[in-house]
PDB file of C-alpha atoms and ligand atoms in Angstrom:
ATOM      1  CA  MET T   1       0.004  -0.082  -0.017  1.00  0.00           C
ATOM      2  CA  SER T   2       1.286   3.440  -0.690  1.00  0.00           C
ATOM      3  CA  PRO T   3       1.931   5.697   2.260  1.00  0.00           C
ATOM      4  CA  ILE T   4      -1.213   7.313   3.748  1.00  0.00           C
ATOM      5  CA  ILE T   5      -1.264  11.058   3.339  1.00  0.00           C
ATOM      6  CA  ILE T   6      -3.873  13.036   5.338  1.00  0.00           C
ATOM      7  CA  ALA T   7      -4.261  16.867   5.295  1.00  0.00           C
ATOM      8  CA  VAL T   8      -6.376  18.370   8.032  1.00  0.00           C
ATOM      9  CA  ASP T   9      -7.236  22.074   7.950  1.00  0.00           C
ATOM     10  CA  GLY T  10      -9.698  24.199   9.849  1.00  0.00           C
ATOM     11  CA  THR T  11     -10.674  27.110  11.906  1.00  0.00           C
ATOM     12  CA  ALA T  12      -8.950  27.864  15.343  1.00  0.00           C
ATOM     13  CA  ALA T  13      -9.906  25.550  18.141  1.00  0.00           C
ATOM     14  CA  ALA T  14     -12.268  23.546  15.955  1.00  0.00           C
ATOM     15  CA  GLY T  15     -10.667  20.285  17.085  1.00  0.00           C
ATOM     16  CA  LYS T  16      -8.073  19.644  14.285  1.00  0.00           C
ATOM     17  CA  GLY T  17      -5.267  18.754  16.700  1.00  0.00           C
ATOM     18  CA  THR T  18      -7.541  16.177  18.740  1.00  0.00           C
ATOM     19  CA  LEU T  19      -8.755  14.642  15.511  1.00  0.00           C
ATOM     20  CA  ALA T  20      -5.249  14.425  13.918  1.00  0.00           C
ATOM     21  CA  ARG T  21      -3.785  12.879  17.074  1.00  0.00           C
ATOM     22  CA  ASN T  22      -6.537  10.248  17.201  1.00  0.00           C
ATOM     23  CA  LEU T  23      -6.232   9.384  13.359  1.00  0.00           C
ATOM     24  CA  ALA T  24      -2.330   9.306  13.907  1.00  0.00           C
ATOM     25  CA  ARG T  25      -2.791   6.690  16.635  1.00  0.00           C
ATOM     26  CA  ILE T  26      -5.458   4.697  14.816  1.00  0.00           C
ATOM     27  CA  TYR T  27      -3.628   4.309  11.528  1.00  0.00           C
ATOM     28  CA  HIS T  28       0.054   4.601  12.750  1.00  0.00           C
ATOM     29  CA  LEU T  29       0.857   8.002  11.128  1.00  0.00           C
ATOM     30  CA  SER T  30       3.449  10.408  11.949  1.00  0.00           C
ATOM     31  CA  HIS T  31       1.711  13.634  13.006  1.00  0.00           C
ATOM     32  CA  LEU T  32       2.870  17.318  12.517  1.00  0.00           C
ATOM     33  CA  ASP T  33       0.922  20.134  14.131  1.00  0.00           C
ATOM     34  CA  THR T  34       2.031  22.968  11.829  1.00  0.00           C
ATOM     35  CA  GLY T  35       0.462  25.623  14.145  1.00  0.00           C
ATOM     36  CA  ARG T  36       3.474  24.899  16.333  1.00  0.00           C
ATOM     37  CA  LEU T  37       5.836  26.192  13.674  1.00  0.00           C
ATOM     38  CA  TYR T  38       3.912  29.541  13.359  1.00  0.00           C
ATOM     39  CA  ARG T  39       3.449  29.652  17.123  1.00  0.00           C
ATOM     40  CA  ALA T  40       7.211  29.218  17.627  1.00  0.00           C
ATOM     41  CA  VAL T  41       7.829  32.209  15.429  1.00  0.00           C
ATOM     42  CA  GLY T  42       5.166  34.183  17.156  1.00  0.00           C
ATOM     43  CA  PHE T  43       6.643  33.227  20.542  1.00  0.00           C
ATOM     44  CA  LYS T  44      10.103  34.399  19.674  1.00  0.00           C
ATOM     45  CA  MET T  45       8.778  37.671  18.241  1.00  0.00           C
ATOM     46  CA  LEU T  46       7.120  38.422  21.684  1.00  0.00           C
ATOM     47  CA  LYS T  47      10.141  37.223  23.603  1.00  0.00           C
ATOM     48  CA  GLU T  48      12.533  39.505  21.641  1.00  0.00           C
ATOM     49  CA  GLY T  49      10.152  42.423  21.920  1.00  0.00           C
ATOM     50  CA  LYS T  50       9.696  42.638  18.188  1.00  0.00           C
ATOM     51  CA  ASP T  51       6.732  44.395  16.671  1.00  0.00           C
ATOM     52  CA  LEU T  52       4.418  41.788  15.163  1.00  0.00           C
ATOM     53  CA  ALA T  53       4.196  43.815  11.998  1.00  0.00           C
ATOM     54  CA  ASP T  54       7.987  43.577  11.602  1.00  0.00           C
ATOM     55  CA  ARG T  55       8.314  41.423   8.472  1.00  0.00           C
ATOM     56  CA  GLU T  56      12.178  41.380   8.451  1.00  0.00           C
ATOM     57  CA  ALA T  57      12.303  40.146  12.104  1.00  0.00           C
ATOM     58  CA  ALA T  58       9.679  37.368  11.511  1.00  0.00           C
ATOM     59  CA  VAL T  59      11.606  36.153   8.477  1.00  0.00           C
ATOM     60  CA  SER T  60      14.856  36.125  10.327  1.00  0.00           C
ATOM     61  CA  ILE T  61      13.402  34.193  13.243  1.00  0.00           C
ATOM     62  CA  ALA T  62      11.584  31.631  10.879  1.00  0.00           C
ATOM     63  CA  ASN T  63      15.059  31.083   9.279  1.00  0.00           C
ATOM     64  CA  SER T  64      16.720  30.356  12.637  1.00  0.00           C
ATOM     65  CA  LEU T  65      14.116  28.010  14.165  1.00  0.00           C
ATOM     66  CA  THR T  66      15.402  24.650  15.517  1.00  0.00           C
ATOM     67  CA  HIS T  67      13.480  21.546  16.621  1.00  0.00           C
ATOM     68  CA  GLU T  68      13.744  22.531  20.324  1.00  0.00           C
ATOM     69  CA  ASP T  69      11.707  25.683  19.471  1.00  0.00           C
ATOM     70  CA  PHE T  70       8.626  23.636  18.541  1.00  0.00           C
ATOM     71  CA  ASP T  71       8.583  21.656  21.883  1.00  0.00           C
ATOM     72  CA  ASN T  72       8.096  24.641  24.072  1.00  0.00           C
ATOM     73  CA  PRO T  73       4.833  24.035  26.213  1.00  0.00           C
ATOM     74  CA  ALA T  74       4.151  27.898  26.329  1.00  0.00           C
ATOM     75  CA  LEU T  75       3.394  27.677  22.624  1.00  0.00           C
ATOM     76  CA  ARG T  76      -0.147  26.624  23.363  1.00  0.00           C
ATOM     77  CA  ASN T  77      -0.999  29.885  25.133  1.00  0.00           C
ATOM     78  CA  GLU T  78      -3.666  32.054  23.529  1.00  0.00           C
ATOM     79  CA  ASP T  79      -1.490  35.081  23.189  1.00  0.00           C
ATOM     80  CA  ILE T  80       0.958  32.973  21.237  1.00  0.00           C
ATOM     81  CA  GLY T  81      -1.830  31.834  18.916  1.00  0.00           C
ATOM     82  CA  VAL T  82      -2.632  35.559  18.221  1.00  0.00           C
ATOM     83  CA  ALA T  83       0.992  36.396  17.619  1.00  0.00           C
ATOM     84  CA  ALA T  84       1.215  33.301  15.328  1.00  0.00           C
ATOM     85  CA  SER T  85      -1.659  34.561  13.244  1.00  0.00           C
ATOM     86  CA  HIS T  86       0.130  37.827  12.677  1.00  0.00           C
ATOM     87  CA  VAL T  87       3.286  36.398  11.360  1.00  0.00           C
ATOM     88  CA  ALA T  88       1.563  33.697   9.445  1.00  0.00           C
ATOM     89  CA  ALA T  89       0.323  36.433   7.051  1.00  0.00           C
ATOM     90  CA  PHE T  90       3.828  37.026   5.863  1.00  0.00           C
ATOM     91  CA  GLU T  91       4.304  35.142   2.551  1.00  0.00           C
ATOM     92  CA  GLU T  92       8.138  34.795   3.202  1.00  0.00           C
ATOM     93  CA  VAL T  93       7.540  33.175   6.552  1.00  0.00           C
ATOM     94  CA  ARG T  94       5.139  30.722   4.973  1.00  0.00           C
ATOM     95  CA  LYS T  95       7.698  29.825   2.243  1.00  0.00           C
ATOM     96  CA  ILE T  96      10.330  29.113   4.820  1.00  0.00           C
ATOM     97  CA  LEU T  97       7.970  26.794   6.848  1.00  0.00           C
ATOM     98  CA  LEU T  98       6.568  25.169   3.756  1.00  0.00           C
ATOM     99  CA  VAL T  99      10.011  23.576   3.162  1.00  0.00           C
ATOM    100  CA  PHE T 100       9.992  21.998   6.671  1.00  0.00           C
ATOM    101  CA  GLN T 101       6.332  20.712   6.285  1.00  0.00           C
ATOM    102  CA  ARG T 102       6.937  19.255   2.690  1.00  0.00           C
ATOM    103  CA  SER T 103      10.129  17.404   3.900  1.00  0.00           C
ATOM    104  CA  PHE T 104       8.208  16.032   6.887  1.00  0.00           C
ATOM    105  CA  ALA T 105       5.581  14.608   4.539  1.00  0.00           C
ATOM    106  CA  ASP T 106       8.239  13.110   2.223  1.00  0.00           C
ATOM    107  CA  GLN T 107       9.963  11.019   4.933  1.00  0.00           C
ATOM    108  CA  PRO T 108       7.546   9.202   7.223  1.00  0.00           C
ATOM    109  CA  PRO T 109       9.548   7.552   9.909  1.00  0.00           C
ATOM    110  CA  ALA T 110      10.166   3.770   9.523  1.00  0.00           C
ATOM    111  CA  GLY T 111       7.295   1.684  10.877  1.00  0.00           C
ATOM    112  CA  MET T 112       4.689   4.329  10.244  1.00  0.00           C
ATOM    113  CA  GLN T 113       2.049   3.958   7.601  1.00  0.00           C
ATOM    114  CA  GLY T 114       2.295   7.598   6.380  1.00  0.00           C
ATOM    115  CA  VAL T 115       1.698  11.095   7.726  1.00  0.00           C
ATOM    116  CA  ILE T 116      -1.063  13.413   8.965  1.00  0.00           C
ATOM    117  CA  ILE T 117      -0.400  17.083   9.004  1.00  0.00           C
ATOM    118  CA  ASP T 118      -2.851  19.676  10.399  1.00  0.00           C
ATOM    119  CA  GLY T 119      -2.872  23.477   9.845  1.00  0.00           C
ATOM    120  CA  ARG T 120      -4.632  26.027   7.665  1.00  0.00           C
ATOM    121  CA  ASP T 121      -3.255  25.403   4.118  1.00  0.00           C
ATOM    122  CA  ILE T 122      -2.240  21.795   4.097  1.00  0.00           C
ATOM    123  CA  GLY T 123      -4.800  20.494   1.620  1.00  0.00           C
ATOM    124  CA  SER T 124      -4.568  23.506  -0.666  1.00  0.00           C
ATOM    125  CA  ILE T 125      -0.853  24.525  -0.672  1.00  0.00           C
ATOM    126  CA  ILE T 126       1.462  22.205   1.237  1.00  0.00           C
ATOM    127  CA  LEU T 127       0.034  18.824   0.047  1.00  0.00           C
ATOM    128  CA  PRO T 128      -2.329  19.598  -2.673  1.00  0.00           C
ATOM    129  CA  ALA T 129      -2.063  16.006  -4.121  1.00  0.00           C
ATOM    130  CA  ALA T 130      -3.039  14.458  -0.687  1.00  0.00           C
ATOM    131  CA  PRO T 131      -5.833  11.882  -1.387  1.00  0.00           C
ATOM    132  CA  CYS T 132      -7.448  12.633   1.921  1.00  0.00           C
ATOM    133  CA  LYS T 133      -8.305  16.106   2.905  1.00  0.00           C
ATOM    134  CA  ILE T 134     -10.477  16.893   5.875  1.00  0.00           C
ATOM    135  CA  PHE T 135     -11.649  20.553   6.889  1.00  0.00           C
ATOM    136  CA  VAL T 136     -12.714  20.746  10.511  1.00  0.00           C
ATOM    137  CA  THR T 137     -14.869  23.583  11.742  1.00  0.00           C
ATOM    138  CA  ALA T 138     -17.378  24.442  14.491  1.00  0.00           C
ATOM    139  CA  SER T 139     -19.506  27.434  15.647  1.00  0.00           C
ATOM    140  CA  LEU T 140     -17.470  30.353  17.026  1.00  0.00           C
ATOM    141  CA  GLU T 141     -19.207  29.853  20.553  1.00  0.00           C
ATOM    142  CA  VAL T 142     -18.483  26.202  20.620  1.00  0.00           C
ATOM    143  CA  ARG T 143     -14.792  26.811  19.777  1.00  0.00           C
ATOM    144  CA  ALA T 144     -14.391  29.480  22.308  1.00  0.00           C
ATOM    145  CA  GLU T 145     -15.854  27.129  24.983  1.00  0.00           C
ATOM    146  CA  ARG T 146     -13.459  24.322  24.092  1.00  0.00           C
ATOM    147  CA  ARG T 147     -10.424  26.686  24.150  1.00  0.00           C
ATOM    148  CA  LEU T 148     -11.457  28.083  27.534  1.00  0.00           C
ATOM    149  CA  LYS T 149     -11.751  24.458  28.904  1.00  0.00           C
ATOM    150  CA  GLU T 150      -8.361  23.623  27.308  1.00  0.00           C
ATOM    151  CA  LEU T 151      -6.691  26.602  29.040  1.00  0.00           C
ATOM    152  CA  HIS T 152      -8.321  26.135  32.376  1.00  0.00           C
ATOM    153  CA  GLN T 153      -7.248  22.546  32.391  1.00  0.00           C
ATOM    154  CA  LYS T 154      -3.760  23.848  32.124  1.00  0.00           C
ATOM    155  CA  GLY T 155      -4.321  26.204  35.025  1.00  0.00           C
ATOM    156  CA  ILE T 156      -4.359  29.252  32.746  1.00  0.00           C
ATOM    157  CA  ASN T 157      -6.563  31.882  33.980  1.00  0.00           C
ATOM    158  CA  CYS T 158      -8.809  33.559  31.184  1.00  0.00           C
ATOM    159  CA  ILE T 159     -12.409  34.630  30.503  1.00  0.00           C
ATOM    160  CA  TYR T 160     -14.737  33.407  27.912  1.00  0.00           C
ATOM    161  CA  GLU T 161     -15.346  36.898  26.258  1.00  0.00           C
ATOM    162  CA  ALA T 162     -11.677  37.588  25.693  1.00  0.00           C
ATOM    163  CA  ILE T 163     -11.104  34.148  24.129  1.00  0.00           C
ATOM    164  CA  LEU T 164     -14.231  34.557  21.956  1.00  0.00           C
ATOM    165  CA  GLU T 165     -12.751  37.936  20.692  1.00  0.00           C
ATOM    166  CA  ASP T 166      -9.398  36.466  20.200  1.00  0.00           C
ATOM    167  CA  ILE T 167     -10.666  33.557  18.051  1.00  0.00           C
ATOM    168  CA  LYS T 168     -12.891  35.849  16.051  1.00  0.00           C
ATOM    169  CA  ALA T 169     -10.058  38.260  15.258  1.00  0.00           C
ATOM    170  CA  ARG T 170      -7.784  35.230  14.417  1.00  0.00           C
ATOM    171  CA  ASP T 171     -10.366  33.749  12.019  1.00  0.00           C
ATOM    172  CA  ALA T 172     -10.815  37.105  10.256  1.00  0.00           C
ATOM    173  CA  ARG T 173      -6.937  37.486   9.841  1.00  0.00           C
ATOM    174  CA  ASP T 174      -6.618  33.740   8.659  1.00  0.00           C
ATOM    175  CA  GLU T 175      -9.483  34.085   6.191  1.00  0.00           C
ATOM    176  CA  THR T 176      -8.660  37.489   4.629  1.00  0.00           C
ATOM    177  CA  ARG T 177      -4.819  37.419   4.358  1.00  0.00           C
ATOM    178  CA  LYS T 178      -3.354  37.358   0.938  1.00  0.00           C
ATOM    179  CA  ALA T 179      -0.962  34.614   1.488  1.00  0.00           C
ATOM    180  CA  SER T 180      -2.711  31.234   1.764  1.00  0.00           C
ATOM    181  CA  PRO T 181      -6.094  32.488   3.161  1.00  0.00           C
ATOM    182  CA  LEU T 182      -7.852  29.834   5.204  1.00  0.00           C
ATOM    183  CA  ARG T 183     -10.595  28.049   3.176  1.00  0.00           C
ATOM    184  CA  PRO T 184     -11.604  24.275   2.520  1.00  0.00           C
ATOM    185  CA  ALA T 185      -9.287  22.783  -0.141  1.00  0.00           C
ATOM    186  CA  GLU T 186     -11.149  21.623  -3.195  1.00  0.00           C
ATOM    187  CA  GLY T 187     -12.810  18.241  -2.570  1.00  0.00           C
ATOM    188  CA  ALA T 188     -12.156  18.285   1.194  1.00  0.00           C
ATOM    189  CA  TYR T 189     -14.591  16.505   3.485  1.00  0.00           C
ATOM    190  CA  ILE T 190     -16.123  19.092   5.719  1.00  0.00           C
ATOM    191  CA  LEU T 191     -16.497  18.008   9.293  1.00  0.00           C
ATOM    192  CA  ASP T 192     -18.545  20.399  11.444  1.00  0.00           C
ATOM    193  CA  THR T 193     -17.862  19.404  14.955  1.00  0.00           C
ATOM    194  CA  SER T 194     -20.283  21.788  16.772  1.00  0.00           C
ATOM    195  CA  THR T 195     -22.584  19.201  18.029  1.00  0.00           C
ATOM    196  CA  LEU T 196     -20.224  16.168  17.934  1.00  0.00           C
ATOM    197  CA  GLY T 197     -18.158  14.652  20.663  1.00  0.00           C
ATOM    198  CA  ILE T 198     -14.587  13.471  19.998  1.00  0.00           C
ATOM    199  CA  GLU T 199     -15.548   9.855  19.429  1.00  0.00           C
ATOM    200  CA  GLU T 200     -18.247  10.775  16.828  1.00  0.00           C
ATOM    201  CA  CYS T 201     -15.814  13.097  14.964  1.00  0.00           C
ATOM    202  CA  VAL T 202     -13.164  10.422  14.873  1.00  0.00           C
ATOM    203  CA  LYS T 203     -15.759   7.793  13.624  1.00  0.00           C
ATOM    204  CA  LYS T 204     -16.852  10.039  10.818  1.00  0.00           C
ATOM    205  CA  ALA T 205     -13.283  10.896   9.817  1.00  0.00           C
ATOM    206  CA  CYS T 206     -12.358   7.205   9.911  1.00  0.00           C
ATOM    207  CA  ALA T 207     -15.177   6.336   7.484  1.00  0.00           C
ATOM    208  CA  TYR T 208     -13.843   9.043   5.167  1.00  0.00           C
ATOM    209  CA  VAL T 209     -10.258   7.928   5.489  1.00  0.00           C
ATOM    210  CA  GLU T 210     -11.210   4.339   4.729  1.00  0.00           C
ATOM    211  CA  SER T 211     -13.222   5.461   1.634  1.00  0.00           C
ATOM    212  CA  LYS T 212      -9.921   6.713   0.299  1.00  0.00           C
ATOM    213  CA  TYR T 213      -7.656   4.039   1.752  1.00  0.00           C
ATOM    214  CA  PRO T 214      -9.733   0.854   2.154  1.00  0.00           C
ATOM    215  CA  GLU T 215      -6.782  -1.068   3.372  1.00  0.00           C
ATOM    216  CA  ALA T 216      -5.775   1.520   6.081  1.00  0.00           C
ATOM    217  CA  ARG T 217      -6.439  -0.895   9.010  1.00  0.00           C
ATOM    218  CA  LYS T 218      -5.367  -4.227   7.397  1.00  0.00           C
ATOM    219  CA  HIS T 219      -1.737  -3.866   8.016  1.00  0.00           C
ATOM    220  CA  ILE T 220      -2.065  -2.883  11.639  1.00  0.00           C
ATOM    221  CA  GLU T 221      -4.684  -5.250  13.183  1.00  0.00           C
TER     222      GLU T 221
HETATM  223  O1  CDP V 301      -4.781  25.343  17.675  1.00  0.00           O
HETATM  224  P1  CDP V 301      -5.461  26.597  16.894  1.00  0.00           P
HETATM  225  O2  CDP V 301      -6.329  26.152  15.922  1.00  0.00           O
HETATM  226  O3  CDP V 301      -5.857  27.500  17.888  1.00  0.00           O
HETATM  227  O4  CDP V 301      -4.137  27.274  16.222  1.00  0.00           O
HETATM  228  P2  CDP V 301      -2.882  26.689  15.526  1.00  0.00           P
HETATM  229  O5  CDP V 301      -3.217  25.555  14.502  1.00  0.00           O
HETATM  230  O6  CDP V 301      -1.836  26.340  16.570  1.00  0.00           O
HETATM  231  O7  CDP V 301      -2.516  27.961  14.645  1.00  0.00           O
HETATM  232  C1  CDP V 301      -2.035  29.205  15.263  1.00  0.00           C
HETATM  233  C2  CDP V 301      -2.200  30.199  14.062  1.00  0.00           C
HETATM  234  O8  CDP V 301      -1.085  30.006  13.217  1.00  0.00           O
HETATM  235  C3  CDP V 301      -3.363  30.232  13.169  1.00  0.00           C
HETATM  236  O9  CDP V 301      -4.375  31.186  13.696  1.00  0.00           O
HETATM  237  C4  CDP V 301      -2.926  30.647  11.763  1.00  0.00           C
HETATM  238  O10 CDP V 301      -2.870  32.107  11.725  1.00  0.00           O
HETATM  239  C5  CDP V 301      -1.450  30.198  11.932  1.00  0.00           C
HETATM  240  N1  CDP V 301      -1.287  28.923  11.017  1.00  0.00           N
HETATM  241  C6  CDP V 301      -1.223  29.202   9.697  1.00  0.00           C
HETATM  242  O11 CDP V 301      -1.352  30.141   9.185  1.00  0.00           O
HETATM  243  N2  CDP V 301      -0.878  27.957   8.902  1.00  0.00           N
HETATM  244  C7  CDP V 301      -0.727  26.880   9.396  1.00  0.00           C
HETATM  245  N3  CDP V 301      -0.602  25.771   8.650  1.00  0.00           N
HETATM  246  C8  CDP V 301      -0.944  26.662  10.839  1.00  0.00           C
HETATM  247  C9  CDP V 301      -1.064  27.737  11.640  1.00  0.00           C
END
């Protein structure tokens, strides 16, 4: 069987990461959360006191990233998500990170059946030939609730209204930027998770994956 390649895109806090981690476990896939790449650039911009509109600084930081930068637990904080969405609008930053993402997809580690990559432009720009493309979304209110819960579980203090505004602004930036604006890739399977629990989402996504890769479970059971 040829390697499984799954592109997962979607709006902020819609459940892309949870879905991708589950599919990676079920089908033995290597998973890349590309939000961490943009968040790493955003994190360093804030840490070094750079203006988020400073294109040159963002490009220089993107060029200097190392693997350790992607493992920082602080990357999941909401202010870093906001910073990420600013630097993600720079075409040059996206080009630098594109190289890393494509080389990840080209070399699934030994023992894995393939790769699953989640982000905003995976199905449209990074892996346009991926046979399996999923676009995950949910209502703004549901996403804000979920992000609030995630942050509270980590002991981070925040309020619903502020998270809602952050996500709204982030969606607007992601959808209206010139470089790779967020939208479902052609032919993507649209998964609205507003009224679905994790198990139901995974079940629906598995049915779609197996419609594209009927043998996906055969080699691992
Ligand atoms: O987890 P959440 O959906 O909140 O965000 P994320 O996937 O970690 O991405 C953070 C921000 O990085 C997004 O709002 C996008 O602006 C940007 N991003 C992007 O432009 N392209 C990607 N492939 C991944 C993230």
